[in-house]
C-alpha positions as a Python dict, from the first residue, in 0.01 Angstrom:
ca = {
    (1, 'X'): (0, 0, 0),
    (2, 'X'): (-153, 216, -297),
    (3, 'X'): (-132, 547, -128),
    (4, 'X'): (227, 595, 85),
    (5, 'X'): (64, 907, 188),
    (6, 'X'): (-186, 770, 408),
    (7, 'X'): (-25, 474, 491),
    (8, 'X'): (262, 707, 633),
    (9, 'X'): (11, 920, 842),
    (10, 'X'): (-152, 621, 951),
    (11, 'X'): (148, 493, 1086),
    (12, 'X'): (240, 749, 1240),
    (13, 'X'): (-67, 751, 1449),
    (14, 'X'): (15, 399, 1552),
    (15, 'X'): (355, 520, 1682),
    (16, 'X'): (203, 758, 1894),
    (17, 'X'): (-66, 537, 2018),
    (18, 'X'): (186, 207, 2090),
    (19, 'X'): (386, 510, 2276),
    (20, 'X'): (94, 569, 2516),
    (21, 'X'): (12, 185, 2590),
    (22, 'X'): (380, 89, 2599),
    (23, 'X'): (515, 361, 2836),
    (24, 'X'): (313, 222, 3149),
    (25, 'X'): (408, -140, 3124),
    (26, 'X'): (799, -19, 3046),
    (27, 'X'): (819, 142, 3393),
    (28, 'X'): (634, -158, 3569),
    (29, 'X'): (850, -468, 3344),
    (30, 'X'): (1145, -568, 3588),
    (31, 'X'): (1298, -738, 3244),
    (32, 'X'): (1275, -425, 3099),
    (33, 'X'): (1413, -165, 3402),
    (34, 'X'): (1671, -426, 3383),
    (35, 'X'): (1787, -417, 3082),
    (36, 'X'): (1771, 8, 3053),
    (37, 'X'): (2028, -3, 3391),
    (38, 'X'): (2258, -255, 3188),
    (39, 'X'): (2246, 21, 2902),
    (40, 'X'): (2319, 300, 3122),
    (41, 'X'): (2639, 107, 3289),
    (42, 'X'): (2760, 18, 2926),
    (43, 'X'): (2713, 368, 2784),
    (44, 'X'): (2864, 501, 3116),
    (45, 'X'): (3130, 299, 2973),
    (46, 'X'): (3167, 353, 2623),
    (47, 'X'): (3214, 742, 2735),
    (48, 'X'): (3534, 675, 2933),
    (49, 'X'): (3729, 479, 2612),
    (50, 'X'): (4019, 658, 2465),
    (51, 'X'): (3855, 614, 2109),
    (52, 'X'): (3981, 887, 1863),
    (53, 'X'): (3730, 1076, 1684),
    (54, 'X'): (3688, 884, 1376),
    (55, 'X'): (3642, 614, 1625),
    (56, 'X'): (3366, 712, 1811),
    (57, 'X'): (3191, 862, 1509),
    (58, 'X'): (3177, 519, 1357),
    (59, 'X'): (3078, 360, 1659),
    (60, 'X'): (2793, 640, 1687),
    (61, 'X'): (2694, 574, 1368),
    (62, 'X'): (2666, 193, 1413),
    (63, 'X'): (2448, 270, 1743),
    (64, 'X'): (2238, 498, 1619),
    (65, 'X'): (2158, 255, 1316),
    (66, 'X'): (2080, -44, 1550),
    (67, 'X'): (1828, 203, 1752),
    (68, 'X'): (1639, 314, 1445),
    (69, 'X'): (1599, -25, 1307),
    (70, 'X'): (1542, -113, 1672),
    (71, 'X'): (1224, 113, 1652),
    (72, 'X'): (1147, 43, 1310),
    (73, 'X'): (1093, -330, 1422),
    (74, 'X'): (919, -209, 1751),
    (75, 'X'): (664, 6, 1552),
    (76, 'X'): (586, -288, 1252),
    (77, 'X'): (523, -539, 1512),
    (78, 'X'): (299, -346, 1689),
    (79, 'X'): (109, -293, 1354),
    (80, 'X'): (158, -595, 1363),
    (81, 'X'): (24, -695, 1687),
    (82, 'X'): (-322, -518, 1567),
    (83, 'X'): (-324, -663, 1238),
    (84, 'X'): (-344, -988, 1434),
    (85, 'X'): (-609, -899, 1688),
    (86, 'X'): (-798, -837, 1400),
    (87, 'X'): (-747, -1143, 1200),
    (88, 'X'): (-874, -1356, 1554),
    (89, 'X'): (-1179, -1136, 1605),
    (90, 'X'): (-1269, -1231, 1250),
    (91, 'X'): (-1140, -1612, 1312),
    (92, 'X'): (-1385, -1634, 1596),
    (93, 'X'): (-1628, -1446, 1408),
    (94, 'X'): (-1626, -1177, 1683),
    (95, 'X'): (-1723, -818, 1559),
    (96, 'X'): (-1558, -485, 1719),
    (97, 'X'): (-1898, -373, 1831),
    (98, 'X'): (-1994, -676, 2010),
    (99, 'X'): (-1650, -713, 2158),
    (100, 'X'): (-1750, -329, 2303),
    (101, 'X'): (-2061, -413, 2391),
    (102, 'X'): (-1934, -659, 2652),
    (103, 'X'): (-1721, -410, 2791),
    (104, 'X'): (-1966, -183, 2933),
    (105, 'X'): (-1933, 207, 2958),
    (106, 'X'): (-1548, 233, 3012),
    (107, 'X'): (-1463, 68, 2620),
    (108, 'X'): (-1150, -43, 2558),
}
């Protein structure tokens, strides 16, 4: 994009947003619950090795990596998501208003 600056605030709105929508259907996804108790036994785990320093700093490091390209991926694929959506509204030939029209008074 032309202008970083706005595409930078603009995605950071769409973090915040995808945190709003997401958070509801994380506590609710059995998959998901499932998965965050796995991570919790394994880091349970992690903490009792006998890993020198240097050892658990690069270890750290490697985690903390994964997890921001981890969300990195999470937030493009949710701009994703809505770049989609858009592309089949116009596909069908569907506008946003009429798509709110049949929605009634509570929108989407």
């Amino acid at each position: 994009m032309a202008d970083n600056g706005f595409y930078n605030v603009f995605k950071h709105s769409l973090e915040s947003m995808k945190e709003e929508s997401v958070s509801s259907l994380l506590t609710t996804d059995n998959d998901y619950q499932n998965y965050a108790d796995q991570e919790n036994l394994a880091e349970k785990r992690y903490m009792d090795l006998s890993l020198s320093a240097e050892q658990r700093t690069i270890v750290n490091q490697l985690l903390d990596a994964r997890d921001r390209q981890n969300i990195e991926y999470s937030n493009l694929s949710y701009l994703a998501g809505i770049a989609d959506c858009i592309k089949i509204l116009k596909y069908l030939n569907i506008s946003f208003e009429e798509l709110l029209k049949g929605k009634g008074d509570e929108g989407i």
